[in-house]
Every structure is written in structure tokens, then in C-alpha cells.
Short mmCIF file of C-alpha atoms in Angstrom, two decimals:
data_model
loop_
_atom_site.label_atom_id
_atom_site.label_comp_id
_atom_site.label_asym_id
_atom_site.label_seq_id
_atom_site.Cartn_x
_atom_site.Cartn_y
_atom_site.Cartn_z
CA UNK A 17 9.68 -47.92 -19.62
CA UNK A 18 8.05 -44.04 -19.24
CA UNK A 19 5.62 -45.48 -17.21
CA UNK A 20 7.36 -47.10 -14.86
CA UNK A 21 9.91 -43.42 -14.36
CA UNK A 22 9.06 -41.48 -11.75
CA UNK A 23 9.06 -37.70 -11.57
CA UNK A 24 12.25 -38.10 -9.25
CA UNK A 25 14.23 -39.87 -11.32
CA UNK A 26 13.32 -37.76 -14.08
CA UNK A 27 14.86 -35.27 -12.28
CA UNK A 28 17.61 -37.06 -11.39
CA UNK A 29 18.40 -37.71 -14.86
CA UNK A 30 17.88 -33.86 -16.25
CA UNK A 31 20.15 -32.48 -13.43
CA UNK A 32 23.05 -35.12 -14.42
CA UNK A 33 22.64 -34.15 -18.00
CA UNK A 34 22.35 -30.50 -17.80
CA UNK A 35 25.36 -30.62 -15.10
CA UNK A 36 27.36 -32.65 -17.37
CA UNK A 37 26.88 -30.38 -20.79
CA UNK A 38 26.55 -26.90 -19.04
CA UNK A 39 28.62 -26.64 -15.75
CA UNK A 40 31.85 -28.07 -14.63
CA UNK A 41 32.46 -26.05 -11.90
CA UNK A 42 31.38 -27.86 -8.67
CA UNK A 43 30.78 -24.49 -6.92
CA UNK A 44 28.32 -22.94 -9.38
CA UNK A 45 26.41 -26.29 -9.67
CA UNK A 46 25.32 -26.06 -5.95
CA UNK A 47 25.05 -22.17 -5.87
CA UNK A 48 22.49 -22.50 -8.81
CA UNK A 49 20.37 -25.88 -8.56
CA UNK A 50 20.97 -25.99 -4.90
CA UNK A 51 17.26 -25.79 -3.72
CA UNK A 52 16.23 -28.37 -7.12
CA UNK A 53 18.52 -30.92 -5.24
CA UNK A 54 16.51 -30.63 -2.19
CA UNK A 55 13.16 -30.68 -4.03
CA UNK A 56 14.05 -33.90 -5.54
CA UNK A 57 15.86 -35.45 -2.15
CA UNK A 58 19.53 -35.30 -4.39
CA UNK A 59 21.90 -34.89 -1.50
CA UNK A 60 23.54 -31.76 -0.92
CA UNK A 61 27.73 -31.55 -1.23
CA UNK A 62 28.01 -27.65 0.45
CA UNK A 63 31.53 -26.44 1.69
CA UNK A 64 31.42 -25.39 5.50
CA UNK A 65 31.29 -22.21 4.30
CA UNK A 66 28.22 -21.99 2.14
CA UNK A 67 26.48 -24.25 5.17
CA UNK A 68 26.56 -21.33 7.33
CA UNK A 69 25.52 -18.67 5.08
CA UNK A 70 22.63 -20.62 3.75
CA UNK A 71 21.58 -21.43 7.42
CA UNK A 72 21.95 -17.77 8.16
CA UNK A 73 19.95 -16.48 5.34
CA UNK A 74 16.99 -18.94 6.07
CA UNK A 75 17.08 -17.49 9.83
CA UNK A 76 16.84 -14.05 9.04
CA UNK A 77 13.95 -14.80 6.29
CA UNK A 78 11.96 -16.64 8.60
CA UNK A 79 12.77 -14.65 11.52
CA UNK A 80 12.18 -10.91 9.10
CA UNK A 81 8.91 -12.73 7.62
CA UNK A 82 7.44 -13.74 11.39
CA UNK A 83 8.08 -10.13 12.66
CA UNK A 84 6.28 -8.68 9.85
CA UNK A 85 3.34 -10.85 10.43
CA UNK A 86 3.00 -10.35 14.09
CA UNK A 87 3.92 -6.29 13.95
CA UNK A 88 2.71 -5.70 10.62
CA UNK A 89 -0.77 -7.98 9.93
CA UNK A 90 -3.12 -4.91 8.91
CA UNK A 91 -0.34 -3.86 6.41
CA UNK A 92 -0.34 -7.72 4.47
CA UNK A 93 -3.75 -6.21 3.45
CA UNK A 94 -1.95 -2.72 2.08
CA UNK A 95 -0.04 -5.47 -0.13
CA UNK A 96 -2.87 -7.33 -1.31
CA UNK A 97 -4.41 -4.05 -2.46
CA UNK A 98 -1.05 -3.09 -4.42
CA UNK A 99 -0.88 -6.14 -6.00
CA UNK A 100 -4.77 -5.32 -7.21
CA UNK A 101 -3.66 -2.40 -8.61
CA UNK A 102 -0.54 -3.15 -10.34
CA UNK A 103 -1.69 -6.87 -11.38
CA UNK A 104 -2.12 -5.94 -14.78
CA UNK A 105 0.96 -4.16 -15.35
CA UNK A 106 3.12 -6.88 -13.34
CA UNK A 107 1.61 -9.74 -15.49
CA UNK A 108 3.37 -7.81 -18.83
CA UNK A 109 6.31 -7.86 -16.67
CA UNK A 110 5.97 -11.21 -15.94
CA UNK A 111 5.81 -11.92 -20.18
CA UNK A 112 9.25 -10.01 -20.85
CA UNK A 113 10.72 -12.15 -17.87
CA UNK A 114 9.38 -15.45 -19.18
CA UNK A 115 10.81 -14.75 -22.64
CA UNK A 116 14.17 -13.56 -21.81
CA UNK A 117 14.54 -17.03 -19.35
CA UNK A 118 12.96 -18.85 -22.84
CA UNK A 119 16.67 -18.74 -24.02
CA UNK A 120 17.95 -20.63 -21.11
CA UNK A 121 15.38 -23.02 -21.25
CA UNK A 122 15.62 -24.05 -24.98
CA UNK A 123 19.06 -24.04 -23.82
CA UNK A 124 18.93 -26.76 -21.64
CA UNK A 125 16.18 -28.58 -22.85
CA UNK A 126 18.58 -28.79 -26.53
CA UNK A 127 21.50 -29.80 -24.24
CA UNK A 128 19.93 -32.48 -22.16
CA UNK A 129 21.31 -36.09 -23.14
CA UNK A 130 17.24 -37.86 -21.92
CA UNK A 131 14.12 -37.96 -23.80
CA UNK A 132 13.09 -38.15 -19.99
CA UNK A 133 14.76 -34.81 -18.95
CA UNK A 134 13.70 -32.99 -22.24
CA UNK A 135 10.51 -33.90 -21.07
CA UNK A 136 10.39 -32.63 -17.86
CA UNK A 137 11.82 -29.40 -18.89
CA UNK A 138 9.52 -28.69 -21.68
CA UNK A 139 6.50 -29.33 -19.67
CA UNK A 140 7.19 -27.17 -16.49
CA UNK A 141 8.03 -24.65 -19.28
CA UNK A 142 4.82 -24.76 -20.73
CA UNK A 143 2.78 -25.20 -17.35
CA UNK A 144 4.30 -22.06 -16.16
CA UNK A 145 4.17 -20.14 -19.75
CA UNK A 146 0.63 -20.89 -19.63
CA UNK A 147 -0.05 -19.58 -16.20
CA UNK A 148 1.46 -16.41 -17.20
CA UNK A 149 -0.59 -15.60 -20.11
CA UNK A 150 -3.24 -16.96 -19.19
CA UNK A 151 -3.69 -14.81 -15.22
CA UNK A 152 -4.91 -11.79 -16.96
CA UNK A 153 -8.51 -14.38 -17.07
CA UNK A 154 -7.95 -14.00 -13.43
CA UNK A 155 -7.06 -10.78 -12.58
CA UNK A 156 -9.41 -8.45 -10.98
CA UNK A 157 -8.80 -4.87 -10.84
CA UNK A 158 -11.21 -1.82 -10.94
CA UNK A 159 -9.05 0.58 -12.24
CA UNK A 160 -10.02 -1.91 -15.81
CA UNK A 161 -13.14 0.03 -16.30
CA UNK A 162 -15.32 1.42 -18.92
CA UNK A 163 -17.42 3.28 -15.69
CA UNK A 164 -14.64 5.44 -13.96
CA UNK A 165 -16.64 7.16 -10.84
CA UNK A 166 -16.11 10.58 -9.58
CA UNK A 167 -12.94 11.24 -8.22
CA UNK A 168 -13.00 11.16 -4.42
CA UNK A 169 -13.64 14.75 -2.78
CA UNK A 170 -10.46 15.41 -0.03
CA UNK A 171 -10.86 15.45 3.66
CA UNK A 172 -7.74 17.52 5.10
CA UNK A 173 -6.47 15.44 7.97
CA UNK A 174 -5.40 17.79 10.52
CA UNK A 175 -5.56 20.04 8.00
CA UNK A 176 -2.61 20.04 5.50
CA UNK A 177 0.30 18.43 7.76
CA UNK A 178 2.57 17.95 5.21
CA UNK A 179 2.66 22.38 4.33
CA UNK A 180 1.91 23.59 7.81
CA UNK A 181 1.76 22.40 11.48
CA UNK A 182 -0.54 19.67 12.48
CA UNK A 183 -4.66 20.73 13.83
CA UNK A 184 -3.12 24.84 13.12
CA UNK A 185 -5.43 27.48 11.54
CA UNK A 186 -2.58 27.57 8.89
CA UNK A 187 -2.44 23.89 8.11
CA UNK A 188 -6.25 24.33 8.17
CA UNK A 189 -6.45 27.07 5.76
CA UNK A 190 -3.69 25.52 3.18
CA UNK A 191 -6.31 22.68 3.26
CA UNK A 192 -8.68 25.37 1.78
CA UNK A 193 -6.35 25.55 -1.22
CA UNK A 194 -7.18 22.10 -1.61
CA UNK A 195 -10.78 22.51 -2.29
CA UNK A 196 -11.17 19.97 0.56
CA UNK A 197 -14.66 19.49 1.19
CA UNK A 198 -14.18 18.92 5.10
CA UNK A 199 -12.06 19.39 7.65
CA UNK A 200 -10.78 16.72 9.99
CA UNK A 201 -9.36 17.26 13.49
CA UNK A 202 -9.00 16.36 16.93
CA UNK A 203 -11.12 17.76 19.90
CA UNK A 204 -10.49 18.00 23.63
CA UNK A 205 -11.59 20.07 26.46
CA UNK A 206 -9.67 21.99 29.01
CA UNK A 207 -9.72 22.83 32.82
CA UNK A 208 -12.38 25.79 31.85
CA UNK A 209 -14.93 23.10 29.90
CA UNK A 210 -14.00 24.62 27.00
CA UNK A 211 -13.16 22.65 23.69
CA UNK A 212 -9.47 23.16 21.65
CA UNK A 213 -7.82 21.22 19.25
CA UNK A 214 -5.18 18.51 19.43
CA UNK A 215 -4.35 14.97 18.80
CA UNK A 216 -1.98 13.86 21.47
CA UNK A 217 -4.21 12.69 24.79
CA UNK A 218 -3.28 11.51 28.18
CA UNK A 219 -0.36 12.59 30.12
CA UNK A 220 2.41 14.34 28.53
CA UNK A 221 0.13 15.02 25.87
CA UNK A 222 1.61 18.69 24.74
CA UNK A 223 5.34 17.62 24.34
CA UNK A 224 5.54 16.89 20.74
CA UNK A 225 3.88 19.78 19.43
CA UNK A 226 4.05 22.68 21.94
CA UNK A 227 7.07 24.00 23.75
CA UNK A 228 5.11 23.28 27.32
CA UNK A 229 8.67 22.31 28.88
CA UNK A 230 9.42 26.33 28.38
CA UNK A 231 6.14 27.95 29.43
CA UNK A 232 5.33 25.68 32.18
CA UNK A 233 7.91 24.13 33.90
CA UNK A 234 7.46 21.46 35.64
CA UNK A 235 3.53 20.91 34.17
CA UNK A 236 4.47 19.17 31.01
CA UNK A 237 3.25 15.72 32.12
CA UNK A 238 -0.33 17.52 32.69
CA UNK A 239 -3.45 16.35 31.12
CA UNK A 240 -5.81 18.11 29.30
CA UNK A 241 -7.81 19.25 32.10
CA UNK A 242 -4.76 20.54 33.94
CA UNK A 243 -4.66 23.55 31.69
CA UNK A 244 -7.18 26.81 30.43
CA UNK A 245 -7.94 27.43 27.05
CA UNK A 246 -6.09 30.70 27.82
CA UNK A 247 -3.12 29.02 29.11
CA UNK A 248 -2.77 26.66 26.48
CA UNK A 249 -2.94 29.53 23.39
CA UNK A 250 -0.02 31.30 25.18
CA UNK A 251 1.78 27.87 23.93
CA UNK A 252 3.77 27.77 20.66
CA UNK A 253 2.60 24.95 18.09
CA UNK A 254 4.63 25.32 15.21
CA UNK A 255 7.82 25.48 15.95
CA UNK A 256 8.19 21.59 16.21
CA UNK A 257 7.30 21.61 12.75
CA UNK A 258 9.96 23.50 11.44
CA UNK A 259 12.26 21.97 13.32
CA UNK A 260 11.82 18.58 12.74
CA UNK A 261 10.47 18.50 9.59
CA UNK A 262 8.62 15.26 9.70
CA UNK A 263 7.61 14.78 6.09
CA UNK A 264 10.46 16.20 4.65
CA UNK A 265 8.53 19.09 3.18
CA UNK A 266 9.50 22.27 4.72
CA UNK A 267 12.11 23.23 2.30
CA UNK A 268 9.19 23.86 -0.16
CA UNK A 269 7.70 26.17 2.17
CA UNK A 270 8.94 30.22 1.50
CA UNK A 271 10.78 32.15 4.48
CA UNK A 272 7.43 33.59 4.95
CA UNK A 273 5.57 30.62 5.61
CA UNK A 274 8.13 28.75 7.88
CA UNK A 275 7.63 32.69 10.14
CA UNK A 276 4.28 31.67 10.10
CA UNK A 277 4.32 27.85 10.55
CA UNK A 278 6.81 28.87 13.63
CA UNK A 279 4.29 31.20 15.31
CA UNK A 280 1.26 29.05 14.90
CA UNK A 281 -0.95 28.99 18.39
CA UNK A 282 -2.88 25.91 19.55
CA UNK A 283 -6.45 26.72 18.37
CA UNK A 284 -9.75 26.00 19.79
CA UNK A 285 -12.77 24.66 18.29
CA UNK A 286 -14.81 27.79 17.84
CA UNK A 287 -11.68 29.43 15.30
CA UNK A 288 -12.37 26.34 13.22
CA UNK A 289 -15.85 26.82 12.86
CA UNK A 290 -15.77 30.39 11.91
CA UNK A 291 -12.99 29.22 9.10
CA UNK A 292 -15.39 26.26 7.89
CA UNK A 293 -18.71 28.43 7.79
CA UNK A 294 -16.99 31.20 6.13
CA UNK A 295 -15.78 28.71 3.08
CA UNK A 296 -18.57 26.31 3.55
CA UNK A 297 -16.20 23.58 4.79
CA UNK A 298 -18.07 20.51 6.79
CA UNK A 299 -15.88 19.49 10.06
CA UNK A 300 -15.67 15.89 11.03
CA UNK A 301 -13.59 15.03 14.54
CA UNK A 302 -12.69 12.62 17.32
CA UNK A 303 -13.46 13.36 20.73
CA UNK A 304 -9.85 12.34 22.50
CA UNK A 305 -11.36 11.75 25.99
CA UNK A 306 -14.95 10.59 25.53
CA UNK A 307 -14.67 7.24 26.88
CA UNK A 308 -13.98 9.15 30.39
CA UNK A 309 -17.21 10.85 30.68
CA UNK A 310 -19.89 10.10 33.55
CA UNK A 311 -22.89 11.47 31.70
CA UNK A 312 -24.23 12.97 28.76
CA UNK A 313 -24.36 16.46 30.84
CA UNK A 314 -20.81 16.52 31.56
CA UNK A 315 -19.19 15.13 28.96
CA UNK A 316 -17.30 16.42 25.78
CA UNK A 317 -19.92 15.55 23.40
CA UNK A 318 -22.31 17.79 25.35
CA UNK A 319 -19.75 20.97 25.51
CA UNK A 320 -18.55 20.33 22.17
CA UNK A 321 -22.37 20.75 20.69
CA UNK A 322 -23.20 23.65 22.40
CA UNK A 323 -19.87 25.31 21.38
CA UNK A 324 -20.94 24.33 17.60
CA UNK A 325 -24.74 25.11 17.93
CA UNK A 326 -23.47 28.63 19.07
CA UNK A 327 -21.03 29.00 16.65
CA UNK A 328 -24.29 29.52 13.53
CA UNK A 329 -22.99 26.86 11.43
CA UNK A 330 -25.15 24.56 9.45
CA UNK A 331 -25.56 21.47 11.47
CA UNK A 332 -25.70 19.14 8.01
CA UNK A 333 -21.87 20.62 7.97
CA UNK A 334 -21.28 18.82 10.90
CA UNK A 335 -20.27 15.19 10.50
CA UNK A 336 -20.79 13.28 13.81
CA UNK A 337 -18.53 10.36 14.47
CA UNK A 338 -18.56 10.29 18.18
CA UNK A 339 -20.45 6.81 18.76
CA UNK A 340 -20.56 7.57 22.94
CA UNK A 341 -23.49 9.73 23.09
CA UNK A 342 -24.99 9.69 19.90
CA UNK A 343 -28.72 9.16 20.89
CA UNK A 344 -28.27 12.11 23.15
CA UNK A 345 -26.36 14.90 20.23
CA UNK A 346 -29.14 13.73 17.77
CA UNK A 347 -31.63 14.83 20.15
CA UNK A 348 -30.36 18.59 20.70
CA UNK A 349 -29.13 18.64 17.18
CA UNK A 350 -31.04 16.47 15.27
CA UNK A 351 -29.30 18.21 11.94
CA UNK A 352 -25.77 17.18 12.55
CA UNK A 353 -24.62 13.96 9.58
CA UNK A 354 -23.96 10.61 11.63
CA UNK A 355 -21.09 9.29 10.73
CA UNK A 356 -20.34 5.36 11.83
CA UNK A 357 -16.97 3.43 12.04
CA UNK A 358 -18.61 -0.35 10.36
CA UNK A 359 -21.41 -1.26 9.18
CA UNK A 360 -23.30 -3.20 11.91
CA UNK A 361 -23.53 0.26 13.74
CA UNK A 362 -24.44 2.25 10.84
CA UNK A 363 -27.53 -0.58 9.93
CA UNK A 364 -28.70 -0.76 12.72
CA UNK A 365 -28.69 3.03 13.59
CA UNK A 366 -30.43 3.48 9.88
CA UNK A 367 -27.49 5.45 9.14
CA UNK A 368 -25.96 6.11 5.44
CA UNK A 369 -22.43 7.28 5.79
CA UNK A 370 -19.18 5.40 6.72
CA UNK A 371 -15.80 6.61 7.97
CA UNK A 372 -13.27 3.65 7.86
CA UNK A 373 -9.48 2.82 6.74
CA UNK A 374 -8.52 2.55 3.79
CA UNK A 375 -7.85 -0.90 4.16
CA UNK A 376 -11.08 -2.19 5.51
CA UNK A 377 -13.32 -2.57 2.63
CA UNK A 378 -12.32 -4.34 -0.80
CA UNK A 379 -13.20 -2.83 -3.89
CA UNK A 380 -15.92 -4.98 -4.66
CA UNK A 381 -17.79 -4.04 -0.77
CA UNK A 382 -17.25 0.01 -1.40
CA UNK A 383 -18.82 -0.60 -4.52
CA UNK A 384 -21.78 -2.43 -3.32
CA UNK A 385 -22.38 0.31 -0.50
CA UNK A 386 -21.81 3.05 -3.34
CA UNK A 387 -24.80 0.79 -4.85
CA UNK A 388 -27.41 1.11 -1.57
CA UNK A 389 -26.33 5.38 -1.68
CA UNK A 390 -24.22 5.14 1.36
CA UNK A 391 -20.96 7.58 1.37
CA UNK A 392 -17.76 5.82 2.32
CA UNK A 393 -14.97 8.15 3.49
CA UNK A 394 -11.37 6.22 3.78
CA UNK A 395 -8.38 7.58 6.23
CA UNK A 396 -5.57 8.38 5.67
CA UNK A 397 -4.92 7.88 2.24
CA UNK A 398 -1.60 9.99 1.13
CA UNK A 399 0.07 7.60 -2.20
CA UNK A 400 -1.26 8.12 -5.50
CA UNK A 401 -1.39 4.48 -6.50
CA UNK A 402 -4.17 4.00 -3.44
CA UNK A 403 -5.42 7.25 -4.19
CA UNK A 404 -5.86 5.96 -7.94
CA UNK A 405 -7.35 2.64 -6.80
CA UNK A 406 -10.06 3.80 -4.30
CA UNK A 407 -11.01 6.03 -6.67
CA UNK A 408 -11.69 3.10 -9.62
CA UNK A 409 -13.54 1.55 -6.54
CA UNK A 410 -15.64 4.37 -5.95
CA UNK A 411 -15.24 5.81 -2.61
CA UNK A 412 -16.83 8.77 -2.12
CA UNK A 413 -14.44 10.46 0.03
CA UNK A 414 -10.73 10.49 1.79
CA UNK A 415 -9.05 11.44 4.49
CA UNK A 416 -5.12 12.78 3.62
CA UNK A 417 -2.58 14.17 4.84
CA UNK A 418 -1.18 15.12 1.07
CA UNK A 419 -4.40 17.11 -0.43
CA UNK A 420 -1.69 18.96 -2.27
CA UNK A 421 -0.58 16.26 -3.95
CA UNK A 422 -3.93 14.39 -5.01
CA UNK A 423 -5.92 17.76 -5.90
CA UNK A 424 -3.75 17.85 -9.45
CA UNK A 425 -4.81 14.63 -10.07
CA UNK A 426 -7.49 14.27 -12.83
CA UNK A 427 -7.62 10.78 -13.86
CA UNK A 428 -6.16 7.47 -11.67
CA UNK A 429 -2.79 6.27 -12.42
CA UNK A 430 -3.83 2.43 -13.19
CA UNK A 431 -6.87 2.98 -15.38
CA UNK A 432 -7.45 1.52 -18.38
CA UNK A 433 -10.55 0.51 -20.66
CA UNK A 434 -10.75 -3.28 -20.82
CA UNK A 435 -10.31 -3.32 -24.97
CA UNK A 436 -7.58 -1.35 -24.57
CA UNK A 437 -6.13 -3.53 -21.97
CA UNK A 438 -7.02 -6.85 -23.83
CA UNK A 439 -5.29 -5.26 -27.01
CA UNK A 440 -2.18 -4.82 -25.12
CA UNK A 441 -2.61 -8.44 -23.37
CA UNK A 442 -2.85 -10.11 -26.04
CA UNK A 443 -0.37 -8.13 -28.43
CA UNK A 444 2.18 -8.84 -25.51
CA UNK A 445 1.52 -12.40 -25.30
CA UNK A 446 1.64 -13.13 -28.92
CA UNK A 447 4.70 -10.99 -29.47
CA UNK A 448 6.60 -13.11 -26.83
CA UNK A 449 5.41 -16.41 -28.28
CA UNK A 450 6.65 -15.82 -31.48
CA UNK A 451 9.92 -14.53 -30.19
CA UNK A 452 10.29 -17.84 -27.69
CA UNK A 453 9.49 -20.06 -30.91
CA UNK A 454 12.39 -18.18 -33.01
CA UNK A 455 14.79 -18.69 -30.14
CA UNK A 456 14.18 -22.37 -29.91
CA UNK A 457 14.41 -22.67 -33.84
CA UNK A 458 17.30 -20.62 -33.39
CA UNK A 459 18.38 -22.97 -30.90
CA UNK A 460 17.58 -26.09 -32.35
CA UNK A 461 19.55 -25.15 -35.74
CA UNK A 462 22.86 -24.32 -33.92
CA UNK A 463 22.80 -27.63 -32.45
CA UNK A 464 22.50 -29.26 -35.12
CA UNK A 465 25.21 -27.26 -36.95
CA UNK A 466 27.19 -28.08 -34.10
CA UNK A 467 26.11 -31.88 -34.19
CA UNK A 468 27.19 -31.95 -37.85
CA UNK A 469 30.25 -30.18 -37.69
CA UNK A 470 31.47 -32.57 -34.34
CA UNK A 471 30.64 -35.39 -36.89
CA UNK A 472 32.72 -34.22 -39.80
CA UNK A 473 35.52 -33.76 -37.69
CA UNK A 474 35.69 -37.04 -36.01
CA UNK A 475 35.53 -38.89 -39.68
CA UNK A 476 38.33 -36.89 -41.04
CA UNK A 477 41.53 -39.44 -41.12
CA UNK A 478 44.25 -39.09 -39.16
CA UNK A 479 47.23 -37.75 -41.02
CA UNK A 480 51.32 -39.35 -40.50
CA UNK A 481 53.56 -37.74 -38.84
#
């Protein structure tokens, strides 16, 4: 007779008997094992109401989940690299979940009326018990190490944006307090050929951080070459800051720093150099406007390494990302660190030293190019918990806006020694197995108390009136 029963009727059978000892209110029956009816083709008895809301939520799921996919597809691989981090710790979650639902299992599984049904629950029990204790076997993550690497050295990413205005000499020098090891900006050129620093490009490209709408009226939709290096250090390019506060941090600043942060000029590239060869800071940059060049003579690359070749600086401070004119900079400063954006350039350029997002390489690729000696610098990395993990993977470098906040860190947040996290595995695992197997004894006895006691009662005789 087993043989011949299917896994639908099984089903069948376990949702008549659990409705008919555990429910009898027609409403919670199809709130709860709505979706188990559908799984097993039961038909579905939904008021109007419930209909519409369940139609509803499905749209806005799929509709939520297809946006995110389109808009978001680089960040599904942020996700995957949180789940690597917190795997461990969400698989002991997963063991105090399992053994709190134990109780509701047993439950039904003592209440169903079918050998069938008592069946089917105990083995998707076990199947998913299994896969629960049993994922650790699985689980990859480097922050379970016996072989922590060196902590990551900072890169300040426009400086320190979070303390002081965006590619400022203040934001620049709070970077300092850092102990970041380089500095990483933005370079353009102006009217005058000569090279300043800002992110923005294109048209319009001094109206979020300057107040061009005051000092030149009617120019604020210039480009870069539209203005002097004079005109554009008459501009204001801290004010913004203060005023909009875009990471929520100025209130930490003292009266004295938001004077300064509100007073901060645009600076140009030959300020920055003096700051980084005075505190032995390297400088790594993009060139905004590169791709517009006609030649090696006249383009930014060319004016950009004379301005640094004058400035006295080491050229192994500079780091060289620029992939236009590369040939040609190596050739008038053959000193200068090339820095490449993947690794097809970088092998076949010879090169050893990659600039990348975070979310590019996987722990196991950093680690095999930490192997072969080649330095992997990540942007922009600004939450501890990525922090912590590129650090168990062994980058050699980041890129941050929040060097304040990762400097005090001494150790990642996920690491653990693998005996220590087997101990705790394991200890977990056998601590909720012996509490699941006392709740179904537990279980098990009050039914039969309750068995024995319905029994009595219906033998007792029936007394006259």
C-alpha cells in the first residue's frame, strides 16, 4: 500500500490531519498552509479579499526583485560577498531557528492521524535538519584562518570626505591622520594648461562643489578649459560641504573645523605634491578628460608629468593609472609605479600592481595574485564587515572614503581560527540536537498522557439522573 502512495497524496493526507487536530478556523488555515496547497495542486478557497492582496504582494516582489536586477546587477555580487562573510555566523542562527520550529514540528508530526503524514513530516524535518548542520562542510570563508595577512594599508579617496570637503588640502591632510599610505584624487587641466583637482567633468562640472553660480554668472555650465587656474582658486569649495552634509558627519567636526571646511579653495596639483613629499605620501589619480586628447604632446598626461617631474617628488611615489598614454609617461619617467585596471592589461604590460573594485576579484583570485607578488588595491571600501573580509583575503591595499573609521581597527570583525570555529559548530549543533530530542520526548509523553486520560474518561459509566 506505501508503495503505491504518492508524495501528493501524502500530502494530501498530512494537511487534512494536521487541519483537522490543530486549526478550525478556515481563515488561518489558508493564511498559513496557503502556498503548501499550491505545491501539492490542493485547490485554493481565498475570500475576494485575500485574492487581491496576495496578487498584489506577488506584483510588487517580482516587479521590486526585476528592478534590482536590472539597476542593481554589480551590487548581487556585494551580497554574495556578505553572505561569505557572515556564513558562519548565519548558519548558528540558522541552528537556534531550526530548534525553536522543532516544537512545532514534533507538534504536528504527534498530532497527525497517518503513518503516511508522520512520515512525510519527519523526513523533510530531518532532510532540512541535516542541511543545516551539516553547511558549515560547505562554507567557505577566509576570515576562518589560522594565516591572517597584514591588514590592508588605506588609500584616502579624495582625501578624507567624510571629515572635510571632497579633493581639499584639508580633507587631504585629515587623510594624513590616517596614516594613509597614498593619496587618491582627481586631475584636470584648465584654460592656462595647467593641472587642478576635481572630480566632476564635462559641462556644469563646478556646481556641486563650488559656488560658480556667485562668482561667475552666467559661466557655470563652462568646462574645464573655460576657466584659469587663477580663476578657479578665487572659487569657494567647502561650503557645499557644510551645508549639505552628505555623510552625515559634520556635527562631529568642532566650530573650528566647519570655518575651515567652509573656506576651503579648489587646489591644484602642485599643493598636493608638496603635501605628499613632505609626509612621504604616494599619489595615485584619474585623468577626467584624457580620452579627449589628440596627442601625447598636448594632452593631460603630458602636462600632468611635467608638473610632477618639477614638483622633486620621488617618481616610485607616483602611482600611474592613466592607461591612454602609458608607453609615452614611462618613457620621460620611467620611475613612476604602473598601475592597471584588470589583469589582461597588467600581463601583458609585465606589470605587478592592480587597482580594481572591491567587488571584482573573489577571495580566492586576490589571494592567488597576493601568491605571484602582485599588489591589489580595492575602491572604495568604507563598511567594516568588507573592510574585515578583504583583509582575511589579503588585499594589499584600499581605497576609502572612512580612513577614520578603519585606522582603529586591529583585527577583522569575522575572524576566527578554524578549531575554534569547529568547537563552536559542533557544540551548537549537538546542544540543539539534544534539546530537539527532549522536546519530542516531551512531546510524545504528553500525548500519551493525554491519550490515556481521553480513555479513562470515556470508560467511566454514565451516572442516573
Amino acid at each position: 500500500m506505501w508503495k503505491k502512495t504518492t508524495m501528493f497524496s501524502i500530502g494530501r493526507t498530512c494537511l487534512r490531519g494536521i487541519y483537522s487536530c490543530q486549526w478550525n478556523n478556515q481563515n488561518k488555515r489558508q493564511n498559513v498552509f496557503g502556498l503548501l496547497h499550491l505545491a501539492i495542486r490542493e485547490p485554493l478557497n481565498l475570500h475576494w479579499l485575500h485574492k487581491v492582496f496576495l496578487i498584489l504582494g506577488l506584483l510588487s516582489v517580482t516587479l521590486g526583485t526585476a528592478g534590482f536586477c536590472i539597476k542593481w546587477e554589480e551590487e548581487w555580487k556585494t551580497v554574495y560577498l556578505s553572505f561569505q562573510a557572515t556564513a558562519p555566523f548565519l548558519q548558528l542562527g540558522a541552528v537556534v531557528a531550526l530548534t525553536l520550529i522543532s516544537w512545532l514540528v514534533f507538534q504536528s508530526y504527534h498530532r497527525a492521524k497517518t503513518a503516511a503524514c508522520k512520515v512525510f513530516i519527519m523526513m523533510t524535518f530531518l532532510v532540512v535538519s541535516a542541511a543545516v548542520f551539516l553547511c558549515p562542510l560547505a562554507i567557505c570563508s577566509p576570515c576562518i584562518t589560522s594565516n591572517l595577512p597584514p591588514k590592508p594599508a588605506l588609500v584616502g579617496h579624495r582625501g578624507a570626505p567624510m571629515m572635510a570637503p571632497e579633493n581639499t588640502m584639508m580633507s587631504f591632510r585629515k587623510s594624513i591622520e590616517c596614516d594613509v599610505v597614498a593619496f587618491e584624487t582627481d586631475v584636470q587641466l584648465s584654460e592656462d594648461m595647467k593641472p587642478f583637482l576635481m572630480h566632476d567633468n564635462g559641462s556644469s562640472f563646478l556646481l556641486r562643489t563650488t559656488d560658480v553660480k556667485d562668482k561667475f554668472l552666467g559661466r557655470d555650465g563652462g568646462m574645464n578649459t573655460n576657466f584659469t587656474l587663477q580663476e578657479l582658486q578665487t572659487l569657494n569649495a567647502g561650503e557645499w560641504f557644510v551645508r549639505t552634509d552628505p555623510f552625515q558627519s559634520v556635527s562631529s567636526l568642532s566650530k573650528q573645523e566647519k570655518m575651515e571646511a567652509s573656506n576651503q579653495k579648489v587646489p591644484s596639483l602642485s599643493e598636493l605634491l608638496v603635501m605628499a613629499k613632505k609626509h612621504n605620501v604616494s599619489l595615485i589619480f584619474d585623468l577626467k578628460n584624457e580620452k579627449n586628447s589628440t596627442g601625447f604632446q598636448k594632452s593631460d598626461s603630458y602636462y600632468t608629468t611635467e608638473t610632477i617631474k618639477k614638483s622633486g617628488i620621488s617618481q616610485d611615489k607616483i602611482w600611474w593609472l592613466s592607461p591612454e598614454y602609458r608607453h609615452d609617461v614611462r618613457n620621460i619617467a620611467p620611475g613612476f609605479k604602473q598601475v592597471y585596471h584588470n589583469e589582461q592589461d597588467m600581463n601583458a604590460d609585465g606589470g605587478g600592481f592592480l587597482n580594481m573594485k572591491y567587488s571584482s576579484l573573489n577571495a580566492r583570485e586576490i589571494s592567488e595574485l597576493r601568491k605571484k607578488n602582485v599588489s591589489v588595491n580595492l575602491w572604495v571600501v568604507n563598511e567594516r564587515w568588507l573592510f574585515s573580509l578583504l583583509w582575511c583575503s589579503g588585499a594589499s591595499s584600499v581605497t576609502t572614503n572612512a580612513c577614520h573609521i578603519l585606522k582603529n581597527m586591529y583585527k577583522p570583525d569575522w575572524h576566527l581560527e578554524p578549531n575554534i570555529y569547529m568547537v563552536i559548530w559542533i557544540s551548537a549543533d549537538v546542544i540543539s540536537l539534544l534539546l530537539m530530542f527532549g522536546m519530542y520526548l516531551w512531546q510524545r509523553r504528553r500525548k500519551n498522557h493525554v491519550f490515556r486520560q481521553n480513555k479513562s474518561e470515556r470508560r467511566l459509566p454514565l451516572l442516573p439522573r
